[in-house]
Amino acid sequence: THFSEKGRQGCLNRNMAFLFGDSNRKKELYSKILATSKPEAKSAVCALYDTAAGKCAEGLSVRSIAQIAARGMMGTPTADPEWALHWILGPTFADRADPTGERKEILTLIMTSMVLSNAIYPTEGAMIGSRDAEGEIAAVSFVRVYRSGYFKQLGERLWDFRIAVGEKLAGTLPSLYTDTDSQRTTLKNHVEARIKVATHEMMPKFHAQHASGPHYYVAIMATLPEKQGQGHCSNLMRAINRAADTDQLPCYLECSGEKNTRVYMRFGYKVMGQCTLSIDKDAEAGSGEFTEFYCMVREPGEHGSLVEK
């Protein structure tokens, strides 16, 4: 059977939309998020993806954006980490000074998966940043719009495999994943088991339960440790809130630690559920459970304790 040129192009367009998302839908989402931002200002919310060119913007790459998110999540000796990710890393990689660099390596892989599966691959996904006074990216957020409620389409089940293959071919897998020593393999299995519990079991369960209708999903909100407390989280959350309000849709997110729930309450979010992350018979010495994992929802127009500017 022979396809006409028009038929071949239509098939190609459908495949591209499946693989990389509909660029028009992405453009519309970025337009809503950036509607009230001033792109010429150094300290402003900006798009980290160029929908016209089909690639990352601001001179960044997927990996460099993932590294910013990882740095924001990993914590330092004086700054809190994202505690659920801290639990995933486990006792072996608990040192926030990260003397071996492996803590950042593993979190960069996790953040790469998050940016691809929430901002780049989906039809309506976005990655945005907040610049500091010098024009450097100080914080990032990955957002996805679910128009029919939370569920994984058939093609999405291939994304994890695609990401893993891409990282392997690029030579950017963490050393934990490439070492062949039996002890390192056992350690990798411990980390992978915790990833499975958190991201493949509890998070989807929470998401489906508390965001069954159309909504905006704030998958990642991360600020560099040295830039925290300077309003970058506020810049990004306000921009997302305004976009969701334009669509009259609620927002959904997960976070860990009571301190973080109080931060998001300021933006109109309410705690809808809490769960404990744990593994039966976790064999890694010193590993335990994490009890402060929350899901939160913001209804359209809800501004919490902050007055919208």
Short mmCIF file of C-alpha atoms in Angstrom, two decimals:
data_model
loop_
_atom_site.label_atom_id
_atom_site.label_comp_id
_atom_site.label_asym_id
_atom_site.label_seq_id
_atom_site.Cartn_x
_atom_site.Cartn_y
_atom_site.Cartn_z
CA THR A 1 0.00 0.00 0.00
CA HIS A 2 1.34 3.44 -0.93
CA PHE A 3 0.56 6.61 1.01
CA SER A 4 0.08 9.92 -0.75
CA GLU A 5 2.45 12.72 0.24
CA LYS A 6 -0.38 14.34 2.21
CA GLY A 7 -1.13 11.03 3.92
CA ARG A 8 2.50 10.47 4.83
CA GLN A 9 2.74 13.98 6.27
CA GLY A 10 -0.44 13.49 8.29
CA CYS A 11 0.92 10.24 9.71
CA LEU A 12 4.21 11.97 10.54
CA ASN A 13 2.39 14.84 12.28
CA ARG A 14 0.36 12.43 14.40
CA ASN A 15 3.50 10.52 15.37
CA MET A 16 5.31 13.73 16.26
CA ALA A 17 2.36 14.84 18.40
CA PHE A 18 2.41 11.48 20.16
CA LEU A 19 6.16 11.65 20.78
CA PHE A 20 6.65 15.34 21.51
CA GLY A 21 3.22 16.84 22.14
CA ASP A 22 1.12 19.27 20.12
CA SER A 23 3.19 22.47 19.76
CA ASN A 24 0.09 24.65 19.45
CA ARG A 25 -1.28 23.42 22.76
CA LYS A 26 2.12 24.03 24.33
CA LYS A 27 2.26 27.56 22.91
CA GLU A 28 -1.17 28.32 24.37
CA LEU A 29 -0.11 27.04 27.79
CA TYR A 30 3.07 29.10 27.83
CA SER A 31 1.09 32.16 26.72
CA LYS A 32 -1.27 31.77 29.68
CA ILE A 33 1.55 31.27 32.17
CA LEU A 34 3.59 34.20 30.88
CA ALA A 35 0.61 36.50 30.19
CA THR A 36 1.41 39.00 32.95
CA SER A 37 5.17 38.50 33.05
CA LYS A 38 7.64 41.05 31.70
CA PRO A 39 10.08 38.98 29.61
CA GLU A 40 12.43 41.94 29.10
CA ALA A 41 13.03 42.26 32.85
CA LYS A 42 16.02 40.42 34.30
CA SER A 43 14.05 39.26 37.35
CA ALA A 44 11.05 37.64 35.69
CA VAL A 45 9.26 34.39 34.97
CA CYS A 46 10.43 32.95 31.65
CA ALA A 47 9.80 29.94 29.43
CA LEU A 48 12.56 27.34 29.48
CA TYR A 49 11.31 25.80 26.23
CA ASP A 50 11.14 27.38 22.78
CA THR A 51 7.97 25.95 21.22
CA ALA A 52 8.83 27.36 17.77
CA ALA A 53 12.27 25.75 17.71
CA GLY A 54 11.22 22.64 19.62
CA LYS A 55 14.10 22.84 22.06
CA CYS A 56 15.11 24.26 25.44
CA ALA A 57 15.45 28.03 25.73
CA GLU A 58 17.71 30.38 27.72
CA GLY A 59 20.79 28.52 26.43
CA LEU A 60 19.86 25.52 28.57
CA SER A 61 19.43 21.81 27.93
CA VAL A 62 17.14 19.22 29.50
CA ARG A 63 20.08 18.05 31.60
CA SER A 64 21.07 21.52 32.82
CA ILE A 65 17.43 22.25 33.77
CA ALA A 66 17.26 18.91 35.58
CA GLN A 67 20.48 19.80 37.41
CA ILE A 68 18.96 23.09 38.63
CA ALA A 69 15.94 21.17 39.92
CA ALA A 70 18.20 18.56 41.54
CA ARG A 71 20.22 21.23 43.33
CA GLY A 72 17.01 22.79 44.59
CA MET A 73 15.79 19.44 45.88
CA MET A 74 18.95 17.89 47.34
CA GLY A 75 19.45 20.34 50.20
CA THR A 76 22.71 21.44 51.79
CA PRO A 77 24.09 21.16 55.32
CA THR A 78 22.16 24.38 56.09
CA ALA A 79 19.16 24.09 53.72
CA ASP A 80 16.40 21.48 53.91
CA PRO A 81 16.10 18.93 51.11
CA GLU A 82 12.85 17.76 49.58
CA TRP A 83 12.28 15.15 52.25
CA ALA A 84 10.53 12.50 50.17
CA LEU A 85 13.47 12.50 47.75
CA HIS A 86 15.82 12.40 50.73
CA TRP A 87 13.99 9.24 51.83
CA ILE A 88 14.29 7.77 48.32
CA LEU A 89 18.06 8.29 48.32
CA GLY A 90 18.32 6.41 51.60
CA PRO A 91 20.97 6.26 54.34
CA THR A 92 23.94 5.73 52.03
CA PHE A 93 23.34 9.04 50.25
CA ALA A 94 21.95 10.97 53.21
CA ASP A 95 24.91 13.34 53.59
CA ARG A 96 23.64 16.68 52.23
CA ALA A 97 27.23 17.86 51.73
CA ASP A 98 27.31 15.22 48.96
CA PRO A 99 31.06 14.49 49.16
CA THR A 100 30.95 11.93 46.31
CA GLY A 101 28.56 13.89 44.06
CA GLU A 102 26.33 10.83 43.76
CA ARG A 103 23.41 12.45 45.56
CA LYS A 104 23.19 15.09 42.83
CA GLU A 105 23.78 12.48 40.09
CA ILE A 106 20.81 10.35 41.15
CA LEU A 107 18.51 13.32 41.69
CA THR A 108 19.47 14.70 38.26
CA LEU A 109 18.30 11.42 36.70
CA ILE A 110 15.00 11.62 38.62
CA MET A 111 14.53 15.28 37.62
CA THR A 112 15.34 14.46 33.98
CA SER A 113 12.49 11.96 34.06
CA MET A 114 10.21 14.57 35.66
CA VAL A 115 10.93 17.30 33.12
CA LEU A 116 10.54 15.00 30.12
CA SER A 117 7.37 13.27 31.35
CA ASN A 118 5.64 16.43 32.56
CA ALA A 119 6.91 19.32 30.45
CA ILE A 120 8.25 18.03 27.13
CA TYR A 121 6.53 14.79 26.14
CA PRO A 122 2.91 15.67 27.09
CA THR A 123 0.62 17.63 24.79
CA GLU A 124 0.17 20.34 27.42
CA GLY A 125 3.30 20.61 29.51
CA ALA A 126 5.58 23.51 30.39
CA MET A 127 8.84 24.23 32.16
CA ILE A 128 9.30 27.74 33.47
CA GLY A 129 12.00 29.56 35.41
CA SER A 130 12.40 32.56 37.64
CA ARG A 131 15.43 34.75 36.99
CA ASP A 132 17.45 36.49 39.68
CA ALA A 133 18.57 40.13 39.49
CA GLU A 134 21.51 39.14 37.27
CA GLY A 135 19.25 37.31 34.85
CA GLU A 136 20.34 33.80 35.93
CA ILE A 137 17.79 31.02 36.47
CA ALA A 138 17.22 30.72 40.22
CA ALA A 139 14.16 28.44 40.32
CA VAL A 140 12.29 26.08 37.99
CA SER A 141 8.86 24.52 37.84
CA PHE A 142 7.46 21.74 35.64
CA VAL A 143 3.73 21.90 34.98
CA ARG A 144 1.34 19.62 33.14
CA VAL A 145 -2.33 20.13 32.30
CA TYR A 146 -4.63 17.11 32.49
CA ARG A 147 -7.77 17.88 30.51
CA SER A 148 -9.55 14.62 31.33
CA GLY A 149 -8.36 13.94 34.84
CA TYR A 150 -5.32 11.95 35.89
CA PHE A 151 -4.58 8.76 34.02
CA LYS A 152 -1.63 7.36 32.10
CA GLN A 153 -2.20 6.92 28.39
CA LEU A 154 -0.84 3.81 26.72
CA GLY A 155 2.12 5.61 25.16
CA GLU A 156 3.19 7.06 28.50
CA ARG A 157 4.17 3.64 29.73
CA LEU A 158 7.01 3.72 27.19
CA TRP A 159 8.40 7.03 28.44
CA ASP A 160 10.43 5.59 31.32
CA PHE A 161 12.08 3.12 28.95
CA ARG A 162 12.75 5.86 26.42
CA ILE A 163 14.30 8.09 29.09
CA ALA A 164 16.52 5.29 30.44
CA VAL A 165 17.76 4.42 26.95
CA GLY A 166 18.42 8.08 26.19
CA GLU A 167 20.47 8.53 29.36
CA LYS A 168 22.44 5.36 28.67
CA LEU A 169 23.23 6.40 25.10
CA ALA A 170 24.24 9.88 26.28
CA GLY A 171 26.53 8.38 28.92
CA THR A 172 24.83 10.36 31.69
CA LEU A 173 23.52 7.56 33.88
CA PRO A 174 24.72 7.86 37.50
CA SER A 175 27.67 5.65 38.35
CA LEU A 176 25.37 3.72 40.70
CA TYR A 177 23.56 2.47 37.58
CA THR A 178 26.67 1.56 35.60
CA ASP A 179 28.89 -0.05 38.26
CA THR A 180 28.91 -3.84 38.13
CA ASP A 181 30.10 -4.45 41.69
CA SER A 182 27.56 -6.63 43.50
CA GLN A 183 27.33 -4.35 46.54
CA ARG A 184 26.64 -1.35 44.30
CA THR A 185 24.01 -3.31 42.40
CA THR A 186 22.31 -4.18 45.69
CA LEU A 187 22.41 -0.52 46.72
CA LYS A 188 20.90 0.51 43.36
CA ASN A 189 18.11 -1.99 43.91
CA HIS A 190 17.34 -0.42 47.30
CA VAL A 191 17.08 3.05 45.74
CA GLU A 192 14.98 1.74 42.85
CA ALA A 193 12.61 0.01 45.27
CA ARG A 194 11.99 3.30 47.07
CA ILE A 195 11.53 5.13 43.75
CA LYS A 196 8.92 2.54 42.79
CA VAL A 197 6.98 2.95 46.04
CA ALA A 198 6.98 6.76 45.87
CA THR A 199 6.61 7.54 42.16
CA HIS A 200 4.91 4.46 40.73
CA GLU A 201 2.61 3.49 43.60
CA MET A 202 1.79 6.21 46.14
CA MET A 203 1.97 9.30 43.89
CA PRO A 204 -0.31 7.88 41.15
CA LYS A 205 -2.73 6.60 43.80
CA PHE A 206 -2.91 10.02 45.48
CA HIS A 207 -3.13 11.82 42.15
CA ALA A 208 -6.02 9.74 40.83
CA GLN A 209 -7.88 10.00 44.14
CA HIS A 210 -7.63 13.77 44.60
CA ALA A 211 -7.44 15.06 41.01
CA SER A 212 -9.93 12.94 39.12
CA GLY A 213 -11.13 15.83 36.94
CA PRO A 214 -9.33 18.34 34.68
CA HIS A 215 -6.52 20.15 36.51
CA TYR A 216 -3.06 21.68 36.46
CA TYR A 217 -0.37 19.45 37.97
CA VAL A 218 2.60 21.25 39.55
CA ALA A 219 5.02 18.34 39.24
CA ILE A 220 8.17 20.15 40.42
CA MET A 221 8.86 23.44 42.16
CA ALA A 222 12.55 23.87 43.00
CA THR A 223 14.65 26.88 44.01
CA LEU A 224 18.44 26.87 44.26
CA PRO A 225 19.47 26.83 47.95
CA GLU A 226 21.35 30.12 47.75
CA LYS A 227 18.35 31.80 46.07
CA GLN A 228 15.68 30.66 48.52
CA GLY A 229 13.72 33.32 50.38
CA GLN A 230 14.01 35.80 47.49
CA GLY A 231 10.50 35.39 46.04
CA HIS A 232 11.29 32.97 43.20
CA CYS A 233 8.84 30.31 44.33
CA SER A 234 6.21 33.04 44.65
CA ASN A 235 6.93 34.27 41.09
CA LEU A 236 6.39 30.82 39.63
CA MET A 237 3.41 29.80 41.75
CA ARG A 238 1.57 33.05 41.01
CA ALA A 239 2.13 32.58 37.26
CA ILE A 240 0.77 29.02 37.41
CA ASN A 241 -2.18 30.10 39.54
CA ARG A 242 -3.13 32.80 37.03
CA ALA A 243 -2.95 30.34 34.12
CA ALA A 244 -5.12 27.82 36.00
CA ASP A 245 -7.60 30.56 36.87
CA THR A 246 -7.81 31.53 33.20
CA ASP A 247 -8.90 27.95 32.49
CA GLN A 248 -10.99 27.82 35.68
CA LEU A 249 -9.19 24.66 36.72
CA PRO A 250 -7.87 23.50 40.11
CA CYS A 251 -4.18 22.84 40.74
CA TYR A 252 -2.72 19.72 42.31
CA LEU A 253 0.70 18.99 43.79
CA GLU A 254 2.54 16.69 46.17
CA CYS A 255 4.99 17.91 48.78
CA SER A 256 6.79 16.66 51.87
CA GLY A 257 7.16 18.10 55.33
CA GLU A 258 4.75 20.34 57.23
CA LYS A 259 6.95 23.36 56.47
CA ASN A 260 6.29 22.97 52.75
CA THR A 261 2.54 22.56 53.25
CA ARG A 262 2.52 25.94 54.99
CA VAL A 263 4.37 27.47 52.04
CA TYR A 264 1.79 26.22 49.54
CA MET A 265 -1.13 27.19 51.78
CA ARG A 266 -0.02 30.79 51.21
CA PHE A 267 -0.88 30.27 47.54
CA GLY A 268 -4.35 28.88 48.21
CA TYR A 269 -3.58 25.17 48.49
CA LYS A 270 -5.23 22.90 51.04
CA VAL A 271 -3.99 19.53 52.30
CA MET A 272 -6.19 16.77 50.92
CA GLY A 273 -4.29 13.71 52.08
CA GLN A 274 -1.24 12.38 53.89
CA CYS A 275 0.54 9.06 53.59
CA THR A 276 3.60 7.19 54.82
CA LEU A 277 6.31 6.06 52.42
CA SER A 278 7.79 2.75 53.49
CA ILE A 279 9.02 -0.57 52.16
CA ASP A 280 8.34 -3.92 53.73
CA LYS A 281 11.62 -5.52 54.72
CA ASP A 282 13.81 -2.65 53.45
CA ALA A 283 17.21 -4.29 53.79
CA GLU A 284 19.38 -1.16 53.62
CA ALA A 285 20.82 -0.57 57.08
CA GLY A 286 19.35 2.53 58.73
CA SER A 287 16.44 2.85 56.31
CA GLY A 288 13.03 3.61 57.78
CA GLU A 289 9.73 5.18 56.83
CA PHE A 290 8.77 8.72 55.90
CA THR A 291 5.48 9.92 57.35
CA GLU A 292 5.06 13.49 56.08
CA PHE A 293 4.12 13.05 52.42
CA TYR A 294 1.14 15.22 51.43
CA CYS A 295 -1.06 16.00 48.46
CA MET A 296 -2.60 19.46 48.12
CA VAL A 297 -5.26 21.07 45.92
CA ARG A 298 -5.96 24.70 45.05
CA GLU A 299 -9.39 25.64 43.76
CA PRO A 300 -9.69 28.31 41.03
CA GLY A 301 -9.49 31.83 42.39
CA GLU A 302 -8.20 30.81 45.80
CA HIS A 303 -5.26 32.99 46.85
CA GLY A 304 -4.68 31.84 50.41
CA SER A 305 -2.95 34.40 52.61
CA LEU A 306 -1.28 36.18 49.66
CA VAL A 307 -2.94 39.09 47.93
CA GLU A 308 -2.62 38.67 44.17
CA LYS A 309 -0.67 41.44 42.51
#
